[in-house]
XYZ file of C-alpha atoms in Angstrom:
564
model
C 0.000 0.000 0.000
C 1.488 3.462 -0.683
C 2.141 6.573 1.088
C -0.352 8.391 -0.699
C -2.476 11.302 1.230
C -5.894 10.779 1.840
C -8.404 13.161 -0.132
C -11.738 13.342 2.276
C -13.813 14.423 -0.552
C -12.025 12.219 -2.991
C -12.739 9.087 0.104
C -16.566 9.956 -0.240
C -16.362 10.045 -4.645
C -15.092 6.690 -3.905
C -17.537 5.087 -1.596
C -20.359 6.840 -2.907
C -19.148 5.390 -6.405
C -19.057 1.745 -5.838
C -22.588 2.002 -4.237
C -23.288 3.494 -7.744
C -21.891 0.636 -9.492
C -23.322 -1.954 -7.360
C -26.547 -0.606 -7.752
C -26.611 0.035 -11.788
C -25.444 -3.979 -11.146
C -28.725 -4.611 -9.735
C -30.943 -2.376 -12.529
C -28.905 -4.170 -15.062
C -30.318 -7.283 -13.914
C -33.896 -6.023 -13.324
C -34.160 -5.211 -16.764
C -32.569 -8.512 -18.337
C -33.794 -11.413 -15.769
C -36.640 -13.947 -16.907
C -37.400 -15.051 -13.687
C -40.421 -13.349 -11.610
C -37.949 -14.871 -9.313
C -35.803 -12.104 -10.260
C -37.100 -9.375 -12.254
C -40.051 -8.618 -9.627
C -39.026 -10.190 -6.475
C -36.014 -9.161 -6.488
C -34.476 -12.325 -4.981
C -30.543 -11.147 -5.877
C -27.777 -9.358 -4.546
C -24.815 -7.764 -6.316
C -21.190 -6.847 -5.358
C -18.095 -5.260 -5.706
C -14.645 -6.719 -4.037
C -11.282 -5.616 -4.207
C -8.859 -8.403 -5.548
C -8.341 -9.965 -2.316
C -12.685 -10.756 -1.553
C -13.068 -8.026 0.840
C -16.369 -6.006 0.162
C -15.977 -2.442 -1.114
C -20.073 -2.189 -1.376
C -23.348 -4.115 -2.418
C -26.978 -3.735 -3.249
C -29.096 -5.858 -1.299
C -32.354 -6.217 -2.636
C -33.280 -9.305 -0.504
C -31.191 -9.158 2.920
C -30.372 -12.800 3.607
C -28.260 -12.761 0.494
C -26.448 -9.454 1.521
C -23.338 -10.830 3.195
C -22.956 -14.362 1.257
C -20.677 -12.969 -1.982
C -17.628 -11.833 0.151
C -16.741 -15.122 1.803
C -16.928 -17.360 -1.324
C -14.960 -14.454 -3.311
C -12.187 -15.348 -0.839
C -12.483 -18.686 -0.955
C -12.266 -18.422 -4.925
C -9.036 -16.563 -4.592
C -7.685 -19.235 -2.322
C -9.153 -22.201 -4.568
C -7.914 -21.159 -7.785
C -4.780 -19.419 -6.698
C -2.367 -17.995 -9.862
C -4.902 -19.398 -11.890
C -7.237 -16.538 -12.434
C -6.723 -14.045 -15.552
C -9.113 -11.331 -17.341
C -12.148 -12.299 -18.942
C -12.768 -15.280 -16.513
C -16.218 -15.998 -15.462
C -17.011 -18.437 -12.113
C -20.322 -19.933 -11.338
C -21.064 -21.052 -7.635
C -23.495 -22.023 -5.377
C -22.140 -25.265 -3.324
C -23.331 -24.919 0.427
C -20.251 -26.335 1.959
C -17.790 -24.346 0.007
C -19.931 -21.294 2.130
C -22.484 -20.668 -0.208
C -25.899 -20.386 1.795
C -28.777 -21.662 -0.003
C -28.560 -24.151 -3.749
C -30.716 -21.976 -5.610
C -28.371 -19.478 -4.791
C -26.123 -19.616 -7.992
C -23.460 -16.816 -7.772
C -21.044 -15.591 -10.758
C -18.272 -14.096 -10.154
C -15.706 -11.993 -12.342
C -12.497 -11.054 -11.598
C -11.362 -7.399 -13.011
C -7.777 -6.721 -14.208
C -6.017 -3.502 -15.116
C -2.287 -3.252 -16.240
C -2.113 -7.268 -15.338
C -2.820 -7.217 -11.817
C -6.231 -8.264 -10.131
C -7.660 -5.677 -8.629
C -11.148 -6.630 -7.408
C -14.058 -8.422 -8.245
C -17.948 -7.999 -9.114
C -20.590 -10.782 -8.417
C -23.766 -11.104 -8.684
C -26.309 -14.375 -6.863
C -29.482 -15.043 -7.634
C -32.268 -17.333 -6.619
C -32.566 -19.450 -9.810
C -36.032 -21.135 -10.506
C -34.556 -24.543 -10.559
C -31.358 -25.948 -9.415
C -31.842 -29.764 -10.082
C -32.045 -32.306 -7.620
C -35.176 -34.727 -7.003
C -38.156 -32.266 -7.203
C -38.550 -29.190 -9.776
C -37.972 -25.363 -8.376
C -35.314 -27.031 -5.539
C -37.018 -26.927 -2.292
C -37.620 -30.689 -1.171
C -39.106 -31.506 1.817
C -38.478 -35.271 2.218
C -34.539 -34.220 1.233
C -31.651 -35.666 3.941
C -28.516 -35.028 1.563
C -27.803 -32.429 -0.542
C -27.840 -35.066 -3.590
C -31.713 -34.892 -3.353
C -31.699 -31.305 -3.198
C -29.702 -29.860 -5.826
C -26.661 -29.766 -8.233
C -23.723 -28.629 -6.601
C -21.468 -26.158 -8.139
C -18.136 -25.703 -6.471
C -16.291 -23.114 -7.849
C -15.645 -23.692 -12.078
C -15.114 -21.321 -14.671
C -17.851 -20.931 -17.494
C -15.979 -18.401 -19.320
C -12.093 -18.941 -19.126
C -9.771 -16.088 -20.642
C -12.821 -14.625 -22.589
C -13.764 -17.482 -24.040
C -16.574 -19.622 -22.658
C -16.358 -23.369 -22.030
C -19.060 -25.239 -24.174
C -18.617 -28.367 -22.170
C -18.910 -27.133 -18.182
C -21.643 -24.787 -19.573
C -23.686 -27.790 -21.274
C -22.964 -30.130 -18.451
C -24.618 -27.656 -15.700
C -27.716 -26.626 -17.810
C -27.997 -30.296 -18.923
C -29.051 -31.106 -15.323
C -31.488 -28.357 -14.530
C -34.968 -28.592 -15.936
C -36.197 -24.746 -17.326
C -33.774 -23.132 -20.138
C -35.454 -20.012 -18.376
C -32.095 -20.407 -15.872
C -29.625 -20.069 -18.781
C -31.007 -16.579 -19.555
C -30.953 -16.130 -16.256
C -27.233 -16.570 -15.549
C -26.015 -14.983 -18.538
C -28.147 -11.684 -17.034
C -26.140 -12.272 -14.253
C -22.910 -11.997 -16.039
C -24.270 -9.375 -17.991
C -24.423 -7.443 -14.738
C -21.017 -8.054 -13.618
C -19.605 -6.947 -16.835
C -21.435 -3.455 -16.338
C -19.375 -3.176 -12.577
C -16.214 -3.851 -14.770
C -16.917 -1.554 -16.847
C -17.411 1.103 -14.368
C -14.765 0.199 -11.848
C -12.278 0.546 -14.382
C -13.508 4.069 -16.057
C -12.965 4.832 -12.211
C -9.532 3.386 -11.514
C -8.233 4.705 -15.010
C -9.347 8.120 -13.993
C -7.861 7.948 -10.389
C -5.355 5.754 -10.662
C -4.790 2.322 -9.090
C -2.366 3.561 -5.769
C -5.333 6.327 -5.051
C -7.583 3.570 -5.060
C -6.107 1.055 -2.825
C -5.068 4.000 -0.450
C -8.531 5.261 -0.376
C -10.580 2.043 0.129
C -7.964 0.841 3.071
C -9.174 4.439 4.390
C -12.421 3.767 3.636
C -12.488 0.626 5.531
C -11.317 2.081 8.452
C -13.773 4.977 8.670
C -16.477 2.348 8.234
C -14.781 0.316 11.119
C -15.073 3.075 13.237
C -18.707 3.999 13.051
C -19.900 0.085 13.332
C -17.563 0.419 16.743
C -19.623 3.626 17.829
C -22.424 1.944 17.434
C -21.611 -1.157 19.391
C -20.065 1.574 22.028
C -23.680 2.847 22.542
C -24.886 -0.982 23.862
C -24.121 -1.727 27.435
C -21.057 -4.049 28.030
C -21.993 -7.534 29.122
C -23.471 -11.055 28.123
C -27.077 -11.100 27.050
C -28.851 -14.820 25.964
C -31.771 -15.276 23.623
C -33.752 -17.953 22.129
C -35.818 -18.770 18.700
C -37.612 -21.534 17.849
C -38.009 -23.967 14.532
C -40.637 -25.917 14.164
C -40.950 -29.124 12.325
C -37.817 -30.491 9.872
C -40.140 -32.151 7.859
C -39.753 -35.545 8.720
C -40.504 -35.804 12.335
C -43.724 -34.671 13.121
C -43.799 -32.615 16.779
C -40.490 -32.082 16.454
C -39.051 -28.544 17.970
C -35.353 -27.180 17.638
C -34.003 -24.277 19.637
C -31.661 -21.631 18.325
C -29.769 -20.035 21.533
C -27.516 -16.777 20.891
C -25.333 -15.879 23.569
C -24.310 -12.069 23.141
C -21.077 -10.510 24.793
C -20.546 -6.727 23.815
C -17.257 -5.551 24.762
C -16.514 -2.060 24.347
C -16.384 -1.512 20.426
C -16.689 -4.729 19.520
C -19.368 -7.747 19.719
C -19.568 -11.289 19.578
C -22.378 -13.693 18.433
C -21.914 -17.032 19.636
C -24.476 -19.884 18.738
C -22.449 -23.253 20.419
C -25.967 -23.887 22.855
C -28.010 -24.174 19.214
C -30.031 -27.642 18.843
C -28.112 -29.949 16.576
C -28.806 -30.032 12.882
C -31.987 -32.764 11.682
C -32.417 -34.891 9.649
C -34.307 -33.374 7.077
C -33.604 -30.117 4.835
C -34.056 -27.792 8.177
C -30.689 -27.222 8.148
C -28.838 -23.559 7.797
C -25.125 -22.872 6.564
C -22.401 -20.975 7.900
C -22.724 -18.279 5.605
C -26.340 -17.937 5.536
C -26.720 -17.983 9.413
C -23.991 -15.479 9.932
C -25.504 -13.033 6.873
C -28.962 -13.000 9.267
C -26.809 -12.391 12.216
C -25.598 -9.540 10.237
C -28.738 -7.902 8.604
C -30.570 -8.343 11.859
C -27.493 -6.040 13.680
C -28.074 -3.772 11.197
C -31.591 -3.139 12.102
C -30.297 -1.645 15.660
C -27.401 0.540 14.230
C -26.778 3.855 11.934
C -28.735 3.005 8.335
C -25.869 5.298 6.763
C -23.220 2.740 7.969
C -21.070 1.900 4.258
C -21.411 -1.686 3.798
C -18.293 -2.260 3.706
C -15.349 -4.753 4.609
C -14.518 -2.275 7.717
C -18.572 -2.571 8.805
C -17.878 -6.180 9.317
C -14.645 -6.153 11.129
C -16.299 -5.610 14.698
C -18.413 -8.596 14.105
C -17.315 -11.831 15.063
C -19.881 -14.786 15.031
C -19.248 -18.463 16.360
C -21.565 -21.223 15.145
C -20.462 -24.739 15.768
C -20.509 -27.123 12.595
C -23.208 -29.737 13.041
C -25.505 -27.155 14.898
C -28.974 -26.349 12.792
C -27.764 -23.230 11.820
C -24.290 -24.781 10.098
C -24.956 -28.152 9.124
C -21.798 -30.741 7.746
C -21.477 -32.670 5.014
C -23.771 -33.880 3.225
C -26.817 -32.505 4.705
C -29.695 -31.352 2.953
C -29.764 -26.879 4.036
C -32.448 -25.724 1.572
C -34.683 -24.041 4.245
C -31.528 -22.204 5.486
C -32.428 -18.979 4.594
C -35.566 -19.635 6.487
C -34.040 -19.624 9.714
C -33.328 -16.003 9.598
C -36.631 -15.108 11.447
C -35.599 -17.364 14.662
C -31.945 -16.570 14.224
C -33.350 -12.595 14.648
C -35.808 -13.254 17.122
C -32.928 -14.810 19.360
C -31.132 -11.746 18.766
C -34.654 -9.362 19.430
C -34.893 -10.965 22.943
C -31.637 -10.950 24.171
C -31.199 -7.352 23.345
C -34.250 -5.883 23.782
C -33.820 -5.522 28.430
C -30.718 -3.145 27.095
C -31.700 -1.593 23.857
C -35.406 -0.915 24.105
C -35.134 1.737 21.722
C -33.247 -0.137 18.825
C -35.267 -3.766 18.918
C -38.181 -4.204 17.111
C -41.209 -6.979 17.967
C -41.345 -10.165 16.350
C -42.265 -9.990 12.541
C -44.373 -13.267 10.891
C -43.079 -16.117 10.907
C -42.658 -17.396 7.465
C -44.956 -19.739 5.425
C -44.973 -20.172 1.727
C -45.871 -22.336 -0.795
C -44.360 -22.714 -4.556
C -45.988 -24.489 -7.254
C -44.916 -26.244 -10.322
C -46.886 -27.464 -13.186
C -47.314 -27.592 -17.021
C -48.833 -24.221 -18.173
C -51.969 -25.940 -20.830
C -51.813 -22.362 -22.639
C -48.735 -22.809 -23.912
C -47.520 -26.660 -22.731
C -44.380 -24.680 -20.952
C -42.845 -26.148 -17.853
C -43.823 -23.015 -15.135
C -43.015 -22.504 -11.273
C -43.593 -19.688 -9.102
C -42.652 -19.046 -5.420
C -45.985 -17.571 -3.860
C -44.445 -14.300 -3.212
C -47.857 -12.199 -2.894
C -48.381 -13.726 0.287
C -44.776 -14.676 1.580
C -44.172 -13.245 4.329
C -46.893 -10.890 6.868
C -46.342 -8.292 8.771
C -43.066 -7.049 10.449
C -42.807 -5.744 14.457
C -43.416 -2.389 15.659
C -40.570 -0.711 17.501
C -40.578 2.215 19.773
C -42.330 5.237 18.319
C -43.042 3.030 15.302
C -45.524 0.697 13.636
C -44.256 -2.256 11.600
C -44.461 -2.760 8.356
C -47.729 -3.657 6.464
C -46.657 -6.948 4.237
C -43.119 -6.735 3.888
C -43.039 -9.671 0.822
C -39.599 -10.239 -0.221
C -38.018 -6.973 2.090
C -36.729 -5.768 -1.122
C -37.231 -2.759 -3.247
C -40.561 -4.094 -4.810
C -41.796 -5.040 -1.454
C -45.579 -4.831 0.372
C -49.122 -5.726 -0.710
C -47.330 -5.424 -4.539
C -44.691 -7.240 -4.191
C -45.896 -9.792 -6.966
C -47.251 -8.155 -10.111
C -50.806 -9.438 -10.344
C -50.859 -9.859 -14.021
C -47.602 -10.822 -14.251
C -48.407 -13.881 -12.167
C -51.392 -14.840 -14.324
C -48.731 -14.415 -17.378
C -45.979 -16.415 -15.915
C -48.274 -18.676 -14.399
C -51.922 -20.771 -15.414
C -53.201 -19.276 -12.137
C -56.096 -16.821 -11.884
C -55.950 -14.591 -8.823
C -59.110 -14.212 -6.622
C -57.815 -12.197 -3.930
C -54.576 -10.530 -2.002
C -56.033 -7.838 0.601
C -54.335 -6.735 3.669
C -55.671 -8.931 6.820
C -58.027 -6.929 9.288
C -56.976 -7.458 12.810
C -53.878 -9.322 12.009
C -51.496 -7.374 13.336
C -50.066 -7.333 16.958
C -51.814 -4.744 19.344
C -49.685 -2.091 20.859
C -49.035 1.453 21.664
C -47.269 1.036 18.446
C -49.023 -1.985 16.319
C -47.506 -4.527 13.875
C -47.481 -4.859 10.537
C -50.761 -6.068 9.061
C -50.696 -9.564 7.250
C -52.345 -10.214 4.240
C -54.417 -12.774 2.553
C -54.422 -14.411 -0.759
C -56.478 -16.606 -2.889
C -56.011 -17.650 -6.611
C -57.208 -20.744 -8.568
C -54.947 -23.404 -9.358
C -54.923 -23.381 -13.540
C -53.119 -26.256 -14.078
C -53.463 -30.226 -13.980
C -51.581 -32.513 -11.804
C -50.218 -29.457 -10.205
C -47.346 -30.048 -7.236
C -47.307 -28.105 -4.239
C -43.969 -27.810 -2.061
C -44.859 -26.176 1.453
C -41.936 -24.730 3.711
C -42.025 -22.328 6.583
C -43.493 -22.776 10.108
C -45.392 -19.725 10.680
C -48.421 -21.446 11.790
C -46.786 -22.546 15.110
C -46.005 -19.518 17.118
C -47.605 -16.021 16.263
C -44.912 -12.993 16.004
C -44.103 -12.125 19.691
C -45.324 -8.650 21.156
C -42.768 -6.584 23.507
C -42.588 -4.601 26.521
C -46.767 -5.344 26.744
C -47.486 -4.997 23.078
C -49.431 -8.193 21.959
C -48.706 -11.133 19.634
C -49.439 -11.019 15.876
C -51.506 -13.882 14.133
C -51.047 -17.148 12.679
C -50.781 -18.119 9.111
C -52.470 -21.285 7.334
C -52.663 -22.779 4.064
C -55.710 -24.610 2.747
C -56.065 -26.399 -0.687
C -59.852 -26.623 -1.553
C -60.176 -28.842 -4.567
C -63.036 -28.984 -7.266
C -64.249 -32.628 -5.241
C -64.836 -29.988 -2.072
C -62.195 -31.815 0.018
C -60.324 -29.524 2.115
C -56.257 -30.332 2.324
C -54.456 -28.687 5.046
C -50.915 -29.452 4.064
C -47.882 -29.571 6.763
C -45.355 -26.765 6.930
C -42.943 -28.487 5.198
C -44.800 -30.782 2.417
C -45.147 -31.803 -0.432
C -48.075 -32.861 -2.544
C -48.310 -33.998 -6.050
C -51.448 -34.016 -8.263
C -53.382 -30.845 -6.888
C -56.089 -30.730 -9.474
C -56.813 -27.647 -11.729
C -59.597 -25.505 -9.845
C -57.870 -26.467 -6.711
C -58.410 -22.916 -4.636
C -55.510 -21.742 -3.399
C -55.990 -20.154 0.540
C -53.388 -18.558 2.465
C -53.342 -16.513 5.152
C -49.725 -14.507 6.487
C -50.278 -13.287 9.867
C -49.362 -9.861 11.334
C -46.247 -8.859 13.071
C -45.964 -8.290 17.518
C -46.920 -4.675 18.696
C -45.233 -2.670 21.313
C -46.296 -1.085 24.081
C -49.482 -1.232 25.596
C -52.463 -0.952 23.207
C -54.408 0.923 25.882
C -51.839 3.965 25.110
C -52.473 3.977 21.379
C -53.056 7.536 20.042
C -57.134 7.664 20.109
C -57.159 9.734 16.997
C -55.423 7.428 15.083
C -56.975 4.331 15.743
C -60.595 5.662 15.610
C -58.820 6.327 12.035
C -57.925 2.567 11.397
C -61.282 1.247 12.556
C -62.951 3.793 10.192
C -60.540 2.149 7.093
C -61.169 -1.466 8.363
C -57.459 -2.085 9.734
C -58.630 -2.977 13.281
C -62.633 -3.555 13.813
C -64.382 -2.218 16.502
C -64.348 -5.553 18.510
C -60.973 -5.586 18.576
C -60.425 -1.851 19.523
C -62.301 -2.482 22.404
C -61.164 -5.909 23.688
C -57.402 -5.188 22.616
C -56.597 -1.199 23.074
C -59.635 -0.626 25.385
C -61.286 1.588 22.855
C -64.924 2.708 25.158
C -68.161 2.914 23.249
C -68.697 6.482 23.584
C -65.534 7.363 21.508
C -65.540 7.963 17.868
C -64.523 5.527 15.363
């Protein structure tokens, strides 16, 4: 690293830039992507590095992908050594090389300028099918990640600018919808735009200004994460979520147990009194534990906070292989990512006695459903992730409500978060109805976020239905005497009038066409006690239909004699 003085308003061109490029990244791929997967939900992340993996700045559009690209873009480095040169291109997604969920296929590209590697842009994506035993890649009655999924360690696609026929062929060979292709090439597309633009920066600057000014960056970022830990009280705090159901063992409960030690400027998540992992796919990874360990910090500190390398550096997280949040080989970890809302809650509680101010309630609890069929209109192969009525409500904090339907937390998220006639395009479905949920949300001085409801009409024949989540268990917790949120269910009501109820984590060939589709996402916790509630404002929400009048007087106390 040079001598070279540090420019403060040069620093902030820099940081301010690589958000820039991270974020034309993620329009590039908004405007090329196939997938409602992608192009509406959102489900991606991309990245710039600097040559060695450490993260200069990314655009999250779905959190629990935000901190997954940095660690394998080490490991990379490390796994190919001297063997990496300009225009190569490297698909991943293998969960115990630390990628975090199978669908999650990441590309990587390394960037060059006058022969020496200085960084990297990536892009992942949730890809509509990965192969393994059942189409779209989440499968319930999975144990090994053979039944889940085709692994891809690190490999190059593209080597030295040209691309390699026979890797590419052999992936796409053994995953079912060519829609994935198109996908992955949009996502190389969009790393070749943060080339592109990294280097018309570095040419302008200069390559010493830039690795003087990101080390300096780093550290500035560094220091704020440190403030902000310097504002929670030293000491050892314990919290606990809980999972219910790993799909094969019916009554079965697993506890995730965080035990927190803050110590001055600097804080440590340690997870060694988790459950062990199951054995079924409710299993999490390293990477996509620690990355909801992460975003759910992030939620209690400064939102102007760079993401950065130096953001991370204060952070250190412990999670014992073989626990249910970091599973070993070969273990099926396809509901991974949806231990994030335990992993947080854990984290909620434990802080919440010394941070009242910075914790929120608990949000929904997830449960989903995605279906998979042959489209009659056009005899296509189709799947869709039921994003419209993914996820609920989120918790209220202090001087706060939560969120109304957060979907996919992204930038298309809420009641919209799924384009209603896009999904009747993309899908044989006809939609009956997605409302926001009277009386779903958690009662409080500040309420949750309202659920929602959804219906639509199966369009398809011989339709299968994969169910994962366990939201119908345990209703989002209220704090500090704010109450809980609601439930969720899902309820198949075929043409025959039999009513299926399936499991949380199920799946169920043959749904017939005119099947109605029913599902309910509950609301998230309140806070504070309801009876406090402005009066104004909820006579308001009873007026609109967001709480009815029975439950403005049974929950927050509302008398007959005021207006509403």
């Amino acid at each position: 690293m040079s001598d070279m003085k540090i420019d403060p308003i040069l620093l902030s061109v820099y940081a301010r830039s690589f958000k820039a490029i991270t974020d034309e990244m993620s329009i590039s791929m908004a405007q090329t992507t196939r997938s409602p997967i992608l192009c509406e939900a959102k489900d991606y992340v991309t990245g710039l590095y600097d040559g060695d993996g450490n993260m200069l700045e990314q655009t999250e559009n779905l959190p629990i992908l935000a901190f997954s690209l940095a660690p394998v873009c080490k490991y990379i480095k490390e796994y190919f050594g001297d063997d990496i040169h300009p225009g190569d291109v490297i698909f991943h997604n293998d969960v115990f090389s630390l990628g975090n969920q199978n669908n999650d296929v990441a590309v990587y590209k390394p960037i060059f300028l006058e022969g020496k590697l200085v960084a990297w842009t990536a892009v992942k994506g949730h890809q509509a099918d990965i192969g393994g035993n059942v189409a779209g890649g989440y499968n319930p009655n999975a144990v090994e990640v053979w039944q889940e999924a085709l692994r891809i360690p690190p490999v190059k696609v593209i080597e030295k600018g040209k691309l390699r026929k026979d890797v590419w062929n052999l992936i796409f060979a053994n995953i079912r919808f060519d829609i994935v292709q198109h996908d992955m090439k949009a996502e190389i597309g969009a790393c070749t735009v943060g080339e592109r633009r990294l280097l018309e920066l570095l040419r302008k600057y200069g390559v010493d200004s830039y690795e003087s000014h990101k080390q300096a960056l780093f550290e500035a970022t560094r220091k704020m994460m440190e403030a902000e830990i310097a504002k929670i009280p030293n000491g050892h705090y314990a919290g606990e979520g809980r999972v219910y159901y790993d799909g094969r063992h019916p009554g079965s409960t697993f506890t995730i147990r965080v035990d927190i030690e803050v110590r001055e400027r600097s804080i440590r998540f340690d997870y060694s009194r988790t459950d062990a992992q199951t054995n079924g796919f409710v299993n999490g990874t390293f990477t996509s534990s620690a990355s909801a360990t992460i975003l759910t910090l992030l939620q209690m500190v400064n939102p102007d906070i760079p993401h950065n390398e130096g953001m991370v550096q204060p952070i250190e997280i412990v999670i014992p292989r073989g626990t249910i949040l970091n599973a070993a080989y070969p273990k099926a970890t396809t509901f991974g990512n949806h231990l994030c809302p335990p992993n947080a809650d854990a984290i909620q509680r434990a802080l919440a006695p010394v941070m009242p101010e910075r914790v929120t309630a608990g949000w929904n609890n997830l449960l989903c459903s995605l279906t998979t069929g042959i489209d009659p209109r056009n005899d296509e192969k189709y799947v869709d992730i039921g994003f419209m009525g993914l996820k609920g409500g989120s918790g209220a904090m202090l001087g706060t409500d939560g969120y109304d339907h957060i979907g996919m937390i992204d930038a298309s998220g809420g009641v919209l978060d799924q384009d209603y006639e896009m999904f009747e395009q993309q899908t044989p479905h006809t939609l009956v109805k997605h409302e926001l949920l009277i009386d779903s949300a958690g009662a409080g001085q500040w309420r949750g976020g309202l659920g929602v409801e959804t219906i639509f009409e199966i369009g398809s024949d011989d339709t299968q239905l994969v169910t994962f989540g366990d939201g119908d268990f345990e209703p989002a917790f209220g704090l500090f005497g704010g109450g809980e949120g609601t439930l969720n269910f899902i309820r198949l009501h075929y043409p025959d009038g039999q009513i299926v109820v399936p499991r949380n984590k199920d799946l169920i060939t043959g749904v017939p066409k005119g099947t109605r589709y029913h599902q309910q996402a509950g609301g998230g916790g309140g806070y504070g006690d309801p009876k406090k509630r402005d009066r104004a404002l909820l006579a308001q929400e009873v007026a609109n239909g967001i709480i009815s009048p029975e439950a403005a007087r049974h929950s927050y106390g509302m008398s007959d004699g005021e207006p509403a």
